[in-house]
Coordinates of C-alpha atoms in Angstrom, one line a residue:
Chain M
X1 CA 192.2 306.8 249.9
X2 CA 194.0 306.5 246.6
X3 CA 194.1 302.8 246.0
X4 CA 197.5 301.5 244.8
X5 CA 197.4 298.2 242.9
X6 CA 198.1 295.1 245.2
X7 CA 201.5 293.5 244.8
X8 CA 203.0 290.1 245.0
X9 CA 205.6 289.2 247.7
X10 CA 207.8 287.5 245.1
X11 CA 207.3 286.8 241.3
X12 CA 203.8 287.7 240.1
X13 CA 201.4 284.9 239.2
X14 CA 201.2 284.5 235.4
X15 CA 198.2 286.2 233.9
X16 CA 197.2 288.4 236.8
X17 CA 196.9 292.2 236.2
X18 CA 196.8 293.6 239.8
X19 CA 195.4 296.9 238.6
X20 CA 192.1 295.0 238.0
X21 CA 191.8 294.0 241.6
X22 CA 189.5 296.5 243.1
X23 CA 188.5 294.6 246.3
X24 CA 190.0 294.5 249.7
X25 CA 192.1 291.7 251.0
X26 CA 192.0 291.3 254.8
X27 CA 193.8 288.5 256.6
X28 CA 193.1 287.3 260.1
X29 CA 196.1 285.3 261.4
X30 CA 196.8 283.7 264.7
X31 CA 197.6 280.4 266.4
X32 CA 195.1 277.6 266.9
X33 CA 192.1 278.2 269.1
X34 CA 192.7 281.9 269.4
X35 CA 189.3 282.7 268.0
X36 CA 189.9 283.6 264.4
X37 CA 186.9 282.0 262.9
X38 CA 184.6 283.5 265.3
X39 CA 185.9 287.0 264.4
X40 CA 185.8 286.2 260.7
X41 CA 182.1 285.2 261.0
X42 CA 181.2 288.4 262.9
X43 CA 183.2 290.6 260.6
X44 CA 181.5 289.1 257.7
X45 CA 178.0 289.8 259.1
X46 CA 179.0 293.3 259.9
X47 CA 180.5 294.0 256.4
X48 CA 177.4 292.7 254.8
X49 CA 175.0 294.7 256.9
X50 CA 177.1 297.6 255.6
X51 CA 176.5 296.6 252.1
X52 CA 179.8 295.1 251.2
X53 CA 180.0 291.7 249.4
X54 CA 182.3 289.4 251.4
X55 CA 184.2 286.2 250.4
X56 CA 185.4 284.3 253.3
X57 CA 187.9 281.6 252.9
X58 CA 190.4 279.6 255.0
X59 CA 192.9 276.7 255.0
X60 CA 192.2 273.4 253.4
X61 CA 189.0 274.6 251.8
X62 CA 190.1 274.5 248.2
X63 CA 188.1 272.5 245.6
X64 CA 191.4 271.1 244.4
X65 CA 193.3 270.0 247.5
X66 CA 190.9 270.3 250.5
X67 CA 189.8 266.8 250.4
X68 CA 193.2 265.4 249.8
X69 CA 194.6 267.3 252.9
X70 CA 191.7 266.0 255.1
X71 CA 192.5 262.5 254.0
X72 CA 196.2 262.9 254.5
X73 CA 195.5 264.2 258.1
X74 CA 193.5 261.0 258.9
X75 CA 196.4 258.8 257.9
X76 CA 199.6 258.4 259.8
X77 CA 202.2 259.3 257.2
X78 CA 202.0 263.1 256.5
X79 CA 205.6 264.3 256.4
X80 CA 206.6 267.8 257.2
X81 CA 207.6 269.0 253.7
X82 CA 204.7 267.2 252.0
X83 CA 202.3 269.0 254.5
X84 CA 203.8 272.3 253.9
X85 CA 203.6 271.9 250.0
X86 CA 200.0 270.4 250.2
X87 CA 198.9 273.4 252.1
X88 CA 200.7 275.7 249.7
X89 CA 198.9 273.9 246.9
X90 CA 195.5 274.5 248.6
X91 CA 196.4 278.2 249.2
X92 CA 197.4 278.7 245.5
X93 CA 194.1 277.1 244.3
X94 CA 192.1 279.4 246.5
X95 CA 194.2 282.4 245.6
X96 CA 193.9 282.0 241.9
X97 CA 190.4 280.7 241.7
X98 CA 188.6 282.3 244.6
X99 CA 190.5 285.2 246.1
X100 CA 191.7 287.0 242.9
X101 CA 188.3 286.6 241.1
X102 CA 186.5 288.0 244.1
X103 CA 188.8 290.9 244.4
X104 CA 188.4 291.5 240.6
X105 CA 184.7 291.7 241.3
X106 CA 185.2 294.2 244.2
X107 CA 184.6 292.0 247.1
X108 CA 186.0 292.1 250.5
X109 CA 188.0 289.1 251.0
X110 CA 188.2 287.9 254.6
X111 CA 190.7 285.1 255.0
X112 CA 191.1 282.9 258.0
X113 CA 194.9 282.4 257.9
X114 CA 197.1 283.1 255.0
X115 CA 200.6 282.1 254.0
X116 CA 202.0 283.1 257.5
X117 CA 200.4 280.0 259.2
X118 CA 201.9 277.8 256.5
X119 CA 205.3 279.5 257.0
X120 CA 205.0 279.2 260.8
X121 CA 204.1 275.5 260.7
X122 CA 207.0 274.8 258.5
X123 CA 209.4 276.7 260.7
X124 CA 208.0 274.9 263.7
X125 CA 208.9 271.6 261.9
X126 CA 212.5 272.7 261.3
X127 CA 212.1 273.5 257.7
X128 CA 214.2 276.2 256.1
X129 CA 212.5 279.7 256.5
X130 CA 214.0 281.0 253.3
X131 CA 212.8 278.1 251.3
X132 CA 209.1 278.3 252.4
X133 CA 209.0 282.1 252.2
X134 CA 210.3 281.9 248.7
X135 CA 207.8 279.1 247.8
X136 CA 204.9 281.4 249.2
X137 CA 206.1 284.4 247.3
X138 CA 203.3 284.0 244.7
X139 CA 200.9 285.4 247.4
X140 CA 199.4 288.9 247.1
X141 CA 200.4 291.4 249.7
X142 CA 197.1 291.9 251.7
X143 CA 195.7 295.3 252.5
X144 CA 196.0 294.4 256.1
X145 CA 197.1 291.4 258.3
X146 CA 195.6 291.2 261.8
X147 CA 197.6 288.9 264.1
X148 CA 195.3 287.8 266.9
X149 CA 198.0 287.2 269.5
X150 CA 197.5 285.2 272.8
X151 CA 199.9 283.2 274.9
X152 CA 199.8 279.5 275.3
X153 CA 197.8 279.4 278.5
X154 CA 195.0 281.5 276.9
X155 CA 194.9 278.9 274.1
X156 CA 194.9 276.1 276.4
X157 CA 191.9 277.4 278.3
X158 CA 190.0 278.0 275.1
X159 CA 190.6 274.4 274.1
X160 CA 189.5 273.2 277.4
X161 CA 186.4 275.3 277.8
X162 CA 185.7 275.4 274.1
X163 CA 185.9 272.3 272.1
X164 CA 186.9 270.3 275.1
X165 CA 189.7 268.2 273.6
X166 CA 193.1 268.6 272.0
X167 CA 193.5 267.9 268.3
X168 CA 196.3 265.8 267.1
X169 CA 197.5 268.3 264.5
X170 CA 196.9 271.4 266.6
X171 CA 199.0 269.7 269.2
X172 CA 201.8 269.1 266.7
X173 CA 201.8 265.4 267.6
X174 CA 203.6 264.6 264.3
X175 CA 206.8 266.4 265.7
X176 CA 207.1 263.7 268.2
X177 CA 208.2 266.0 271.0
X178 CA 205.9 264.3 273.5
X179 CA 203.4 261.5 273.5
X180 CA 201.2 263.6 275.8
X181 CA 198.8 265.8 273.9
X182 CA 198.8 268.6 276.5
X183 CA 202.6 268.8 276.7
X184 CA 202.9 268.6 272.9
X185 CA 200.2 271.3 272.4
X186 CA 202.0 273.6 274.8
X187 CA 205.4 273.2 273.1
X188 CA 204.1 273.2 269.6
X189 CA 201.8 276.3 270.0
X190 CA 204.7 278.1 271.7
X191 CA 206.8 277.4 268.5
X192 CA 204.1 278.7 266.3
X193 CA 203.7 281.9 268.4
X194 CA 207.4 282.5 268.2
X195 CA 207.4 281.9 264.6
X196 CA 204.4 284.3 264.0
X197 CA 206.1 286.9 266.3
X198 CA 209.2 286.7 264.2
X199 CA 207.4 287.5 261.0
X200 CA 205.3 290.4 262.6
X201 CA 207.4 293.4 261.7
X202 CA 208.7 292.0 258.5
X203 CA 205.2 291.5 257.1
X204 CA 203.6 294.4 258.9
X205 CA 201.2 292.6 261.1
X206 CA 198.7 294.6 263.1
X207 CA 198.7 292.8 266.4
X208 CA 195.5 292.5 268.4
X209 CA 195.6 291.4 271.9
X210 CA 193.5 288.3 271.7
X211 CA 193.7 287.4 275.4
X212 CA 190.6 289.6 275.9
X213 CA 186.9 288.9 275.3
X214 CA 185.6 288.3 271.8
X215 CA 183.7 291.5 272.0
X216 CA 186.8 293.6 272.8
X217 CA 188.7 291.9 269.9
X218 CA 185.8 292.4 267.5
X219 CA 185.7 296.1 268.4
X220 CA 189.3 296.6 267.8
X221 CA 189.0 294.9 264.4
X222 CA 186.0 296.9 263.4
X223 CA 187.6 300.1 264.2
X224 CA 190.7 299.3 262.3
X225 CA 188.9 297.9 259.3
X226 CA 186.5 300.9 259.1
X227 CA 189.5 303.0 257.9
X228 CA 189.4 301.1 254.6
X229 CA 185.8 302.2 253.9
X230 CA 184.2 305.6 253.8
X231 CA 180.8 304.4 254.4
X232 CA 180.9 302.1 257.3
X233 CA 179.9 302.4 260.9
X234 CA 181.5 300.6 263.9
X235 CA 178.8 298.9 265.9
X236 CA 178.7 299.4 269.6
X237 CA 179.7 296.6 271.8
X238 CA 177.0 294.0 272.3
X239 CA 175.0 295.3 269.4
X240 CA 174.0 293.1 266.5
X241 CA 176.6 291.7 264.0
X242 CA 176.3 288.2 265.2
X243 CA 177.5 285.5 262.9
X244 CA 175.1 284.5 260.3
X245 CA 172.9 281.8 261.6
X246 CA 173.3 278.1 260.7
X247 CA 172.9 277.4 257.0
X248 CA 174.8 279.8 254.8
X249 CA 173.4 279.7 251.3
X250 CA 175.6 278.4 248.6
X251 CA 178.3 281.1 247.9
X252 CA 177.2 282.8 244.8
X253 CA 178.4 286.1 243.6
X254 CA 175.2 288.2 243.9
X255 CA 174.0 289.8 240.7
X256 CA 174.4 293.5 240.6
X257 CA 177.7 293.5 242.8
X258 CA 179.8 294.2 239.9
X259 CA 180.9 291.7 237.3
X260 CA 180.8 288.2 238.3
X261 CA 184.3 286.8 238.9
X262 CA 185.6 285.2 235.8
X263 CA 187.1 281.9 236.4
X264 CA 187.7 280.6 232.9
X265 CA 187.9 276.8 232.1
X266 CA 185.7 275.8 235.0
X267 CA 182.7 276.7 237.0
X268 CA 182.9 274.8 240.3
X269 CA 180.4 275.3 243.0
X270 CA 181.8 277.2 245.9
X271 CA 179.6 276.0 248.7
X272 CA 181.2 276.0 252.0
X273 CA 179.5 275.8 255.3
X274 CA 180.1 278.8 257.6
X275 CA 183.1 277.9 259.8
Chain L
X1 CA 222.7 280.6 243.1
X2 CA 222.5 279.2 246.7
X3 CA 218.7 279.1 246.7
X4 CA 218.5 276.5 244.0
X5 CA 221.1 274.0 245.2
X6 CA 220.0 270.5 245.9
X7 CA 220.9 268.7 249.1
X8 CA 224.2 266.6 249.0
X9 CA 223.7 262.9 249.3
X10 CA 225.0 262.0 252.8
X11 CA 223.5 258.6 253.0
X12 CA 224.8 255.1 252.5
X13 CA 222.7 254.5 249.4
X14 CA 222.9 256.1 245.9
X15 CA 220.5 257.9 243.7
X16 CA 220.2 257.4 239.9
X17 CA 217.7 259.3 238.0
X18 CA 216.6 259.4 234.3
X19 CA 215.2 262.5 232.4
X20 CA 214.0 263.1 229.0
X21 CA 210.9 264.1 227.0
X22 CA 208.0 261.6 226.6
X23 CA 208.9 258.9 224.1
X24 CA 212.7 259.3 224.8
X25 CA 212.7 255.6 226.0
X26 CA 214.1 256.5 229.5
X27 CA 211.7 254.3 231.5
X28 CA 212.5 251.2 229.4
X29 CA 216.3 251.9 230.0
X30 CA 215.8 252.5 233.8
X31 CA 213.9 249.3 234.3
X32 CA 216.7 247.4 232.4
X33 CA 219.3 249.0 234.6
X34 CA 217.4 248.0 237.7
X35 CA 217.4 244.4 236.5
X36 CA 221.2 244.6 236.0
X37 CA 221.7 246.0 239.6
X38 CA 219.4 243.4 241.2
X39 CA 221.1 240.7 239.3
X40 CA 224.4 241.9 240.8
X41 CA 222.9 241.7 244.3
X42 CA 222.5 245.4 244.7
X43 CA 219.3 246.4 246.8
X44 CA 217.3 248.5 244.5
X45 CA 214.4 250.8 245.1
X46 CA 212.3 252.4 242.4
X47 CA 210.4 255.6 242.4
X48 CA 208.3 257.1 239.5
X49 CA 207.2 260.7 239.0
X50 CA 203.7 261.5 240.1
X51 CA 203.1 258.2 242.0
X52 CA 202.5 259.2 245.6
X53 CA 199.4 257.4 247.0
X54 CA 198.8 260.4 249.4
X55 CA 198.5 262.9 246.5
X56 CA 197.2 260.7 243.8
X57 CA 193.5 261.5 244.2
X58 CA 194.0 265.2 244.3
X59 CA 196.1 265.1 241.1
X60 CA 193.5 262.9 239.4
X61 CA 190.7 265.3 240.4
X62 CA 192.6 268.3 239.1
X63 CA 193.4 266.6 235.8
X64 CA 190.0 265.2 235.2
X65 CA 188.3 268.5 235.9
X66 CA 191.1 270.5 234.3
X67 CA 191.4 272.6 237.4
X68 CA 195.2 273.2 237.3
X69 CA 196.8 276.5 236.8
X70 CA 200.7 276.5 236.1
X71 CA 201.3 277.3 239.9
X72 CA 199.0 274.6 241.3
X73 CA 200.2 272.1 238.7
X74 CA 203.7 272.8 239.8
X75 CA 202.8 272.7 243.5
X76 CA 200.9 269.5 243.4
X77 CA 203.8 267.7 241.6
X78 CA 206.2 269.1 244.2
X79 CA 203.9 267.8 247.0
X80 CA 203.8 264.3 245.3
X81 CA 207.7 264.4 245.1
X82 CA 208.0 265.5 248.8
X83 CA 205.9 262.6 249.9
X84 CA 208.0 260.1 248.0
X85 CA 211.2 261.7 249.2
X86 CA 210.2 261.7 252.8
X87 CA 208.5 258.4 253.0
X88 CA 210.4 256.3 250.5
X89 CA 213.5 257.7 248.8
X90 CA 215.2 259.0 251.9
X91 CA 214.6 256.0 254.0
X92 CA 215.7 253.7 251.3
X93 CA 218.9 255.6 250.8
X94 CA 219.6 255.6 254.5
X95 CA 219.1 251.8 254.3
X96 CA 221.8 251.7 251.7
X97 CA 219.7 251.0 248.6
X98 CA 220.3 252.3 245.1
X99 CA 217.3 254.4 244.4
X100 CA 216.2 254.6 240.7
X101 CA 214.0 257.5 240.0
X102 CA 212.0 257.8 236.7
X103 CA 212.1 261.6 236.3
X104 CA 213.2 263.9 239.1
X105 CA 213.1 267.6 240.0
X106 CA 214.6 268.5 236.6
X107 CA 211.2 267.4 235.0
X108 CA 209.7 270.3 236.9
X109 CA 212.5 272.7 236.2
X110 CA 211.8 272.1 232.4
X111 CA 208.0 271.6 232.3
X112 CA 206.9 274.2 234.9
X113 CA 209.0 276.8 233.3
X114 CA 207.5 276.1 229.9
X115 CA 204.1 276.6 231.6
X116 CA 205.2 280.0 232.6
X117 CA 206.3 279.5 236.2
X118 CA 209.3 281.6 237.3
X119 CA 212.6 279.6 236.8
X120 CA 214.0 280.7 240.2
X121 CA 210.8 279.8 242.0
X122 CA 210.7 276.2 240.7
X123 CA 214.3 275.6 241.5
X124 CA 213.9 276.9 245.0
X125 CA 210.7 274.8 245.3
X126 CA 212.7 271.5 244.9
X127 CA 215.6 272.6 247.1
X128 CA 214.7 269.8 249.6
X129 CA 215.5 267.2 247.0
X130 CA 218.8 265.1 247.2
X131 CA 221.3 265.7 244.4
X132 CA 221.4 262.5 242.3
X133 CA 224.7 260.5 242.0
X134 CA 224.0 260.0 238.4
X135 CA 221.5 261.8 236.2
X136 CA 221.0 260.5 232.7
X137 CA 219.3 262.6 230.1
X138 CA 218.0 260.7 227.1
X139 CA 218.2 263.2 224.3
X140 CA 216.0 262.5 221.2
X141 CA 214.9 264.6 218.3
X142 CA 211.4 265.7 218.7
X143 CA 210.0 263.9 215.6
X144 CA 211.5 260.6 216.9
X145 CA 209.8 261.0 220.2
X146 CA 206.6 261.9 218.6
X147 CA 206.6 259.0 216.3
X148 CA 207.1 256.7 219.2
X149 CA 204.3 258.2 221.3
X150 CA 201.8 258.4 218.4
X151 CA 202.5 254.8 217.2
X152 CA 202.5 253.2 220.6
X153 CA 199.3 254.1 222.5
X154 CA 196.1 255.7 222.9
X155 CA 195.1 259.4 222.8
X156 CA 197.5 261.9 224.3
X157 CA 196.0 263.4 227.5
X158 CA 195.2 267.0 228.1
X159 CA 198.1 268.1 230.3
X160 CA 200.6 265.8 228.6
X161 CA 199.9 267.6 225.4
X162 CA 200.2 270.9 227.2
X163 CA 196.7 271.9 226.1
X164 CA 196.4 274.2 229.1
X165 CA 199.0 276.5 227.4
X166 CA 196.7 277.2 224.5
X167 CA 199.4 276.7 222.0
X168 CA 197.1 274.8 219.6
X169 CA 193.7 273.4 219.6
X170 CA 194.9 270.4 217.8
X171 CA 196.2 267.9 220.5
X172 CA 199.0 266.4 218.4
X173 CA 200.1 269.9 217.3
X174 CA 200.0 271.2 220.9
X175 CA 202.0 268.1 222.1
X176 CA 204.5 268.8 219.5
X177 CA 205.1 272.5 220.4
X178 CA 205.0 271.7 224.2
X179 CA 207.5 268.9 224.0
X180 CA 209.7 271.0 221.7
X181 CA 209.8 273.7 224.3
X182 CA 210.6 271.2 227.1
X183 CA 213.4 269.7 225.0
X184 CA 214.9 273.1 224.7
X185 CA 214.8 273.5 228.5
X186 CA 216.5 270.2 229.1
X187 CA 219.2 271.0 226.5
X188 CA 219.8 274.3 228.2
X189 CA 220.2 272.9 231.7
X190 CA 222.1 269.7 230.6
X191 CA 225.6 271.0 231.3
X192 CA 224.8 272.9 234.4
X193 CA 223.1 269.9 236.0
X194 CA 225.9 267.4 234.9
X195 CA 223.6 265.2 233.0
X196 CA 225.2 262.1 231.3
X197 CA 223.7 262.6 227.9
X198 CA 222.5 259.3 226.2
X199 CA 221.8 259.5 222.4
X200 CA 218.3 258.0 222.6
X201 CA 218.1 257.3 218.9
X202 CA 220.6 254.5 219.2
X203 CA 219.6 250.8 219.8
X204 CA 218.2 249.8 223.2
X205 CA 221.2 247.5 223.7
X206 CA 223.7 250.2 222.9
X207 CA 222.1 252.7 225.2
X208 CA 221.8 250.2 228.0
X209 CA 225.5 249.2 227.6
X210 CA 226.5 252.8 227.8
X211 CA 224.4 253.3 231.0
X212 CA 225.8 250.2 232.8
X213 CA 229.4 251.4 232.0
X214 CA 228.6 254.7 233.6
X215 CA 226.9 253.1 236.6
X216 CA 229.8 250.7 237.3
X217 CA 232.3 253.4 237.0
X218 CA 230.5 256.0 239.2
X219 CA 229.2 253.7 241.8
X220 CA 232.5 251.9 242.3
X221 CA 234.7 255.1 242.8
X222 CA 232.7 257.5 244.9
X223 CA 231.4 256.4 248.2
X224 CA 229.1 259.2 249.6
X225 CA 230.6 261.3 252.4
X226 CA 230.1 259.5 255.7
X227 CA 226.8 260.0 257.5
X228 CA 227.4 262.5 260.2
X229 CA 226.0 261.6 263.7
X230 CA 223.7 264.6 263.5
X231 CA 222.0 264.8 260.1
X232 CA 223.3 267.9 258.2
X233 CA 220.3 269.5 256.7
X234 CA 217.3 270.9 258.5
X235 CA 215.1 269.0 256.2
X236 CA 216.7 265.7 257.1
X237 CA 216.4 266.6 260.8
X238 CA 212.7 267.1 260.4
X239 CA 212.5 263.9 258.5
X240 CA 214.3 261.9 261.0
X241 CA 211.9 263.1 263.7
X242 CA 209.1 262.0 261.6
X243 CA 210.6 258.6 261.0
X244 CA 211.0 258.2 264.8
X245 CA 207.6 259.3 265.6

């Protein structure tokens, strides 16, 4: 496969030469509780077994804004435009200081959500689609975007059987559509799914039916991702490639995996527990 | 261009903003104006750039550790602005106050573009902002502003001096070059944005007199268009929901 340089959706970020970005950028999108982080963890283990260095990243994990977003979510005054822009700040920090340096170093970057969740949440809150799409235009166009799609009843049963309770923000309680968390969750997630659906063809999402078992979803993802690599095997169902156990070591770029990513002006630790 | 238009003010209150480079004296003038309005019995609300309690700690962290890129610097200031807009400026204007803002979206238009962010992108970023009823631009020659800054206080900070742009390793020199470029941006947008230009080399009293005349004239004649039953822009709809919630 002849690699074309990655592109930006809108105006390029200052000081980024996309021809230097040798890695692969793979996005896993989907509504809350659809099982994205499970799949990211399994894909990571599988890719690393195959000898590929992986960076995984996700929303509100930036060194700059992660803490601030967590604190804002704990308060009761997180306005919709403020929320959209705080998440955009978080994304920009991770893009410029984690994702791009890792791509430069030839890593596979697996990201749990991308700009599409930020856009969907903004749309669900009545913000202008063109406004937020333009704001998010500094994002790189990924090699592939997998949209794990399931309907609201599937999400509900995953919340009930999984974590066992509804989350305030995942239920979109800030929209004030209902004081009941279940009702609000159902309405809000339906809005998010509609918004993601509406972006699907425009952004070229590869839709995966996520109403099935995690194994079946994983198998689809593996088969699809394998096409980006010449040296990789799809594991058979039920065979290895479990998520890495408990403590993930601090994320360091291993020596000998190409040049360490250069992130001038700072050297922040990038420790992040496995999701 | 439609993407960069600010929202019209459809509220009972009014919005007065001041712009200008550091050392132009705009904050002094705005607080004198606020005094004047209060003395006349006008309800006044005050909002300063970069002052949202929700965002403060993030900005402080970024500055202290020098973590900002032009893009994240721009975005965190827009986040700060959005929080003040949603939580303070809009409700106060709905309540009929005259909101006085020390710096507004135009600060970002000038500063972020100098940092290398796309002009069109920054203008779109602040599209949710309400268009001010009156925008004052305190124009001052670079050397005058620098004299005031250097004479008046402690060391210039890293981002204030635009040290992240790598214009010079000398802080004062970097500050000079950075503010000079911002000044050019302000001058270039002044006509387009309908700034009332105040000659900020004049005496404090003279500038204040000029400001008060303009405010009296503008606030007397033009009541804002009536508040429609259903708020007009989608941003305000979202905001109204939040306020109710």
